[in-house]
PDB file of C-alpha atoms in Angstrom:
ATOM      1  CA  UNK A 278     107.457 126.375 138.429  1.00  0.00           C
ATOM      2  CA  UNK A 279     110.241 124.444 140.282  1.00  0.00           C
ATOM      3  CA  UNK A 280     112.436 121.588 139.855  1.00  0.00           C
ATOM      4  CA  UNK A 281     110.293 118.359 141.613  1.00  0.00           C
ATOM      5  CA  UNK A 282     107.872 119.893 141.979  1.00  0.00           C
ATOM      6  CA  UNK A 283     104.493 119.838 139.560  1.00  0.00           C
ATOM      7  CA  UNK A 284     101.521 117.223 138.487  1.00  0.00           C
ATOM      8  CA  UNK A 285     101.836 113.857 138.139  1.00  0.00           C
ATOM      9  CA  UNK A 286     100.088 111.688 135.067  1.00  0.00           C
ATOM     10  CA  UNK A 287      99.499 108.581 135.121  1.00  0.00           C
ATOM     11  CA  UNK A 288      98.250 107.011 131.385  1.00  0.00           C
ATOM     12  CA  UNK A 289      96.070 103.828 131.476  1.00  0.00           C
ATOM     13  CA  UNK A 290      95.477 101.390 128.580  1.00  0.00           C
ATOM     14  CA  UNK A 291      93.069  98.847 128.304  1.00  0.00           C
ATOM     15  CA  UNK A 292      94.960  95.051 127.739  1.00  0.00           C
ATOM     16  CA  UNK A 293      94.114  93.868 124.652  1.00  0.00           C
ATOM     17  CA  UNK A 294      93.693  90.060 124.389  1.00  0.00           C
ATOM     18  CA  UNK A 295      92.934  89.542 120.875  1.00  0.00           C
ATOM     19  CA  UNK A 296      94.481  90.598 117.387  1.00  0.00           C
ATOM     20  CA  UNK A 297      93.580  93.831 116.038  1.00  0.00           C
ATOM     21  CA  UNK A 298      91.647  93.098 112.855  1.00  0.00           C
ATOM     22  CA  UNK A 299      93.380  94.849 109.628  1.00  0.00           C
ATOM     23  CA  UNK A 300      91.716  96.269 106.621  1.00  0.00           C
ATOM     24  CA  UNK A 301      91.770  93.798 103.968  1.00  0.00           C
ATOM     25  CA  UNK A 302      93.875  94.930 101.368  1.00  0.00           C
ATOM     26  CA  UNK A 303      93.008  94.234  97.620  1.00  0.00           C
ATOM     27  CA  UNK A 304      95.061  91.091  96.383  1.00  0.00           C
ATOM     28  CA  UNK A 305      98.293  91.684  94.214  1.00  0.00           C
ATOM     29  CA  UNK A 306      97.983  91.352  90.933  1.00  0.00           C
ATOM     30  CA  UNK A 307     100.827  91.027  88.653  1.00  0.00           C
ATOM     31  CA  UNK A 308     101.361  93.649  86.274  1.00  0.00           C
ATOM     32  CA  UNK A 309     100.542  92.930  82.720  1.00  0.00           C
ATOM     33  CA  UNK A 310     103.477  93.022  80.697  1.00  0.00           C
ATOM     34  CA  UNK A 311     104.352  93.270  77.205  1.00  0.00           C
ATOM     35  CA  UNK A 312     105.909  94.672  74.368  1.00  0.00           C
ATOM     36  CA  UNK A 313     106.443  97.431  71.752  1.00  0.00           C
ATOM     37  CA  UNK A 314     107.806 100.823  71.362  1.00  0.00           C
ATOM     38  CA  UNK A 315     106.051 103.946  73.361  1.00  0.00           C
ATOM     39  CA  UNK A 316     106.959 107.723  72.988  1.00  0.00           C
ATOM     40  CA  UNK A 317     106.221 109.191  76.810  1.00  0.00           C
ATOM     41  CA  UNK A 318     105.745 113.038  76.796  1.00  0.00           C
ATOM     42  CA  UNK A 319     105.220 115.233  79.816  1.00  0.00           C
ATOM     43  CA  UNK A 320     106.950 118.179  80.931  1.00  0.00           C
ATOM     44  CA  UNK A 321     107.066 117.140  84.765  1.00  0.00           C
ATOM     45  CA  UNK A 322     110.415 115.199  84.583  1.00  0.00           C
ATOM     46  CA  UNK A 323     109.889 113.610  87.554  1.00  0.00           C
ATOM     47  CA  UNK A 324     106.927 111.802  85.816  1.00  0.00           C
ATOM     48  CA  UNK A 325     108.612 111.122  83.142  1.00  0.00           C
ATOM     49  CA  UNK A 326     111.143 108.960  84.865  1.00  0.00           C
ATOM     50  CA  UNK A 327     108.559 107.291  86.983  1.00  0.00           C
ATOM     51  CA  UNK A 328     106.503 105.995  84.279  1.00  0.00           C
ATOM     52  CA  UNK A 329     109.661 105.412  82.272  1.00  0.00           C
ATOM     53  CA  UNK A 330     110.999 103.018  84.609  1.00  0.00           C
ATOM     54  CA  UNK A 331     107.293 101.100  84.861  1.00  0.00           C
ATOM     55  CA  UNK A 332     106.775 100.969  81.334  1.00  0.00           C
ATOM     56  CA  UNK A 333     110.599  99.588  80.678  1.00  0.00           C
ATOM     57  CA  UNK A 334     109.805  97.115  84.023  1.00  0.00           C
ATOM     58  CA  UNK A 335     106.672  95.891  82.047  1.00  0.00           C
ATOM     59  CA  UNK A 336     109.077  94.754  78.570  1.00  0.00           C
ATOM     60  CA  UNK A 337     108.591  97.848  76.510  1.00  0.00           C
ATOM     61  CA  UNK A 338     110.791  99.905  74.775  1.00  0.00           C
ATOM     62  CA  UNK A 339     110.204 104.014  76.272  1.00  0.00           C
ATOM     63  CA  UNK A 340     111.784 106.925  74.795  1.00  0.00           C
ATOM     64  CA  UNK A 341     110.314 109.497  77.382  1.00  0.00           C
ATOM     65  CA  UNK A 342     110.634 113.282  76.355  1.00  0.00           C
ATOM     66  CA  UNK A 343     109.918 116.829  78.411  1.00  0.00           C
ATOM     67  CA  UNK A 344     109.322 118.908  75.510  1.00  0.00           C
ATOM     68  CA  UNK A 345     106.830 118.189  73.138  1.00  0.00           C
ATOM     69  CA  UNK A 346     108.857 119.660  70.208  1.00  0.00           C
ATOM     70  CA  UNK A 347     111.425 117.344  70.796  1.00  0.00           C
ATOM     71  CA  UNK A 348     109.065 114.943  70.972  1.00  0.00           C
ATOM     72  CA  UNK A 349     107.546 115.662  67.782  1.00  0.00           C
ATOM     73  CA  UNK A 350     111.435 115.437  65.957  1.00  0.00           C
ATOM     74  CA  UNK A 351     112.023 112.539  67.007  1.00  0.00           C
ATOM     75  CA  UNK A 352     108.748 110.835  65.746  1.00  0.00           C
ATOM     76  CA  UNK A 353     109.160 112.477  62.173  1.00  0.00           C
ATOM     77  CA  UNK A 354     112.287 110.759  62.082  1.00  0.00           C
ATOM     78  CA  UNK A 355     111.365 107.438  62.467  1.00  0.00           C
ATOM     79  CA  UNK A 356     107.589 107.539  62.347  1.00  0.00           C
ATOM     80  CA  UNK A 357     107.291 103.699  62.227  1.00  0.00           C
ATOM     81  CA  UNK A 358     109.601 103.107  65.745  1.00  0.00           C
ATOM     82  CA  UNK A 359     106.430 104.023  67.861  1.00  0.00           C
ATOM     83  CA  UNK A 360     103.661 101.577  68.804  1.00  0.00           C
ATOM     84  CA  UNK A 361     102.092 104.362  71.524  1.00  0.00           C
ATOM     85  CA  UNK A 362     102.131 107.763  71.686  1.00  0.00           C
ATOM     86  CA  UNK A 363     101.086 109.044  75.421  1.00  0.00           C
ATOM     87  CA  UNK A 364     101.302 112.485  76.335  1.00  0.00           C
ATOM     88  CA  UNK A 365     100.373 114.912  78.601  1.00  0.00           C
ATOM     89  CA  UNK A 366      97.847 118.053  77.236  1.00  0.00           C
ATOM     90  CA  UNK A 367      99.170 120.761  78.843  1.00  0.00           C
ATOM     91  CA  UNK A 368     102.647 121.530  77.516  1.00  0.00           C
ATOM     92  CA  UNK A 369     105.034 124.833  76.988  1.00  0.00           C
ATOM     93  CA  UNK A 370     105.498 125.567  73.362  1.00  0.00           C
ATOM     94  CA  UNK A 371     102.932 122.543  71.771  1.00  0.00           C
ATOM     95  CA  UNK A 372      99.834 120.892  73.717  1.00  0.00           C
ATOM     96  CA  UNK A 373      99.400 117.149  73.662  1.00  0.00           C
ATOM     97  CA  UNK A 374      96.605 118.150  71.651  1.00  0.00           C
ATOM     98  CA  UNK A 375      98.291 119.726  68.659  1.00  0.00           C
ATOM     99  CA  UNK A 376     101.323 117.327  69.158  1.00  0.00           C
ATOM    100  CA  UNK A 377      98.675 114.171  68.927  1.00  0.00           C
ATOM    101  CA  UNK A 378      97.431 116.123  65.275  1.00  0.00           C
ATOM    102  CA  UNK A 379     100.773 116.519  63.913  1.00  0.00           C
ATOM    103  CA  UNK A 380     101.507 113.194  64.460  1.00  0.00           C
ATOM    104  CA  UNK A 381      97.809 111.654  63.299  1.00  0.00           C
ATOM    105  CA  UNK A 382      98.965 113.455  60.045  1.00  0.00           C
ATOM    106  CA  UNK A 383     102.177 111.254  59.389  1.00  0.00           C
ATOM    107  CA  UNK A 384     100.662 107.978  61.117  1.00  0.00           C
ATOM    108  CA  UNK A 385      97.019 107.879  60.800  1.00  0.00           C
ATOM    109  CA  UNK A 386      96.986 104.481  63.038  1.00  0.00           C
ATOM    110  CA  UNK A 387      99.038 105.772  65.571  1.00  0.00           C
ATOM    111  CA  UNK A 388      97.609 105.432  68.756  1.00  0.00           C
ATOM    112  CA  UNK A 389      97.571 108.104  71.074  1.00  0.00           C
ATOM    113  CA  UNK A 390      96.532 108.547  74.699  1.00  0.00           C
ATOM    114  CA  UNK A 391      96.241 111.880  76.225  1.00  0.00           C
ATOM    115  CA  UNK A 392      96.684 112.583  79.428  1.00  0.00           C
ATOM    116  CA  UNK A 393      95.716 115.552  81.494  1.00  0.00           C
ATOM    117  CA  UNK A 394      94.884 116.915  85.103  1.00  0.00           C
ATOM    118  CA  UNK A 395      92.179 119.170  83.725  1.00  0.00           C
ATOM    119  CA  UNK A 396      89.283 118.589  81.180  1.00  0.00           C
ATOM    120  CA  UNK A 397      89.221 117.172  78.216  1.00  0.00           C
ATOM    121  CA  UNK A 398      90.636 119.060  75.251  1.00  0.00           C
ATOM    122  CA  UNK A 399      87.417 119.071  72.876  1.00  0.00           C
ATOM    123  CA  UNK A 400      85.020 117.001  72.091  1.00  0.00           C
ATOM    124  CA  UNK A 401      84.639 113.422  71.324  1.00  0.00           C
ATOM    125  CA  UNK A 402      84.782 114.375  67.065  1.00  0.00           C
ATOM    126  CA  UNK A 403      87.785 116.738  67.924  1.00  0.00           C
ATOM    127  CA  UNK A 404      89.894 113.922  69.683  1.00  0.00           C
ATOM    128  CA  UNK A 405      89.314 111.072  67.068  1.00  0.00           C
ATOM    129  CA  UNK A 406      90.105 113.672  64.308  1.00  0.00           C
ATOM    130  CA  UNK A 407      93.211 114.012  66.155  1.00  0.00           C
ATOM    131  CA  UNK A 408      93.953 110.275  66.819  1.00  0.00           C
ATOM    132  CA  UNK A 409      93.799 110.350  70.373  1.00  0.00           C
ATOM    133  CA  UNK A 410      92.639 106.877  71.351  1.00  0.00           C
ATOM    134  CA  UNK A 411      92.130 107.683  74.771  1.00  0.00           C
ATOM    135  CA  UNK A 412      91.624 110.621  77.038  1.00  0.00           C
ATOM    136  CA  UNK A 413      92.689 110.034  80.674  1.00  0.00           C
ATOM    137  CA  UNK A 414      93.038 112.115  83.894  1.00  0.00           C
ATOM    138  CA  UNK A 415      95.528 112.333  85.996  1.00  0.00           C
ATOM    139  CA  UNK A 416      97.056 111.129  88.234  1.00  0.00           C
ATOM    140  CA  UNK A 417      97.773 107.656  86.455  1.00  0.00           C
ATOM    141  CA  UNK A 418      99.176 104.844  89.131  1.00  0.00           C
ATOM    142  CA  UNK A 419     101.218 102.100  87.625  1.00  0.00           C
ATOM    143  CA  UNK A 420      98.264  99.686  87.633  1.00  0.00           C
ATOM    144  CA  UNK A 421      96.070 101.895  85.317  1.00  0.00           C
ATOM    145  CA  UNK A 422      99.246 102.792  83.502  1.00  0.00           C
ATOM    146  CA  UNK A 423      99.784  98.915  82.863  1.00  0.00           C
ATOM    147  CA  UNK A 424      96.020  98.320  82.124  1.00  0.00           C
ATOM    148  CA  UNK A 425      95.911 101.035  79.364  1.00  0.00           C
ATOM    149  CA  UNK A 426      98.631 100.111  77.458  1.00  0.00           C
ATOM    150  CA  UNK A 427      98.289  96.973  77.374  1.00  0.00           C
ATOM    151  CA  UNK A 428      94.592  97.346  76.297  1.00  0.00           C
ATOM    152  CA  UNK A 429      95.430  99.682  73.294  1.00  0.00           C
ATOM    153  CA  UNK A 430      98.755  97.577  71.766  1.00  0.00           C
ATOM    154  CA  UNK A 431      96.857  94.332  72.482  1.00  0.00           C
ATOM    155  CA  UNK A 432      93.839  95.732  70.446  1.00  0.00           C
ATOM    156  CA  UNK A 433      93.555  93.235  67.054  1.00  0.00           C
ATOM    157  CA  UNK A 434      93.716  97.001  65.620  1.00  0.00           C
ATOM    158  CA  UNK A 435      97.573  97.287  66.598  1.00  0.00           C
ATOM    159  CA  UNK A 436      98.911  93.586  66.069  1.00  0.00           C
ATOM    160  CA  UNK A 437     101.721  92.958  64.044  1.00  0.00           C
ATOM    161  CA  UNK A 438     103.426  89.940  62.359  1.00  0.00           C
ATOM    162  CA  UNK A 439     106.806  88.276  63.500  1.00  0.00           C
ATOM    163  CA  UNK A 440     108.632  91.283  60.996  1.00  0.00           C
ATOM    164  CA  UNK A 441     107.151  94.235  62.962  1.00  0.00           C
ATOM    165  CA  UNK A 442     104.319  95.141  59.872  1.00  0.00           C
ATOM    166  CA  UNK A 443     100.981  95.699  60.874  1.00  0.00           C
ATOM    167  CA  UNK A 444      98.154  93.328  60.002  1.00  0.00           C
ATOM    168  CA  UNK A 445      95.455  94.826  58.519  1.00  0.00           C
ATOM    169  CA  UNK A 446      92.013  93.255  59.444  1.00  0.00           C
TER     170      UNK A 446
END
């Protein structure tokens, strides 16, 4: 080929008169907020800090681990801090499954949500023996995220008086 010399194009659009129409998005709703204390634990720590910061944005108190043994200490040292317990299944060292036991042993009305990318750990019997609540898949957005927990510590199940006891119905 040389310089100036070659094919010319020449690219026509058709004049559009009007407004494209948009996709109507879904409307925003605000987030539900509310309070009480929730033990977050993953090992993706980039999750972690994601659904830290929502959780904290929507008025609860998060202590968000990686490691499920850690996790596990720091519940057995203050097993009446925690409101929620949500953690992932599938864990180095402890599952979500076995962690969500160990702690159903200490706090028998501890919540717990489970969380997982894959199938659920056993059945329906096997979870409730454990006290897992709720089994979810991932991924969770920040809506559902907002949705769940404030379904399970707004269940008449979890309430507490103005001194942080549970009321038993």
């Amino acid at each position: 080929s040389r310089l100036g010399e070659g094919t010319t194009f020449h690219v026509l659009f058709p004049r559009l008169d009007m407004e494209p129409e948009l996709p109507h998005a879904r409307p925003v709703l605000p987030m539900l907020k509310g309070t009480g204390e929730i033990l977050f634990v993953d090992d993706e720590k980039s999750l972690v800090a994601y659904s830290k910061e929502i959780l904290e944005y929507l008025g609860y108190g998060v202590e968000a681990q990686t490691s499920s043994k850690d996790a596990l200490d720091l519940f057995l040292a203050d097993p009446d801090r925690f409101n929620l317990v949500i953690t992932d299944q599938t864990m180095p060292d402890m599952t979500g499954f076995d962690l969500a036991g160990r702690i159903h042993k200490v706090r028998p009305d501890m919540p717990i949500v489970l969380c997982t990318g894959f199938s659920s750990p056993g059945t329906e019997e096997m979870t409730a023996a454990h006290g897992i609540r709720l089994f979810i898949k991932k991924p969770l957005g920040p809506r559902r995220l907002a949705e769940i927990v404030n379904q399970i510590l707004s269940s008449p199940e979890n309430k507490e008086d103005a001194n942080g006891r549970r009321i038993d119905h």
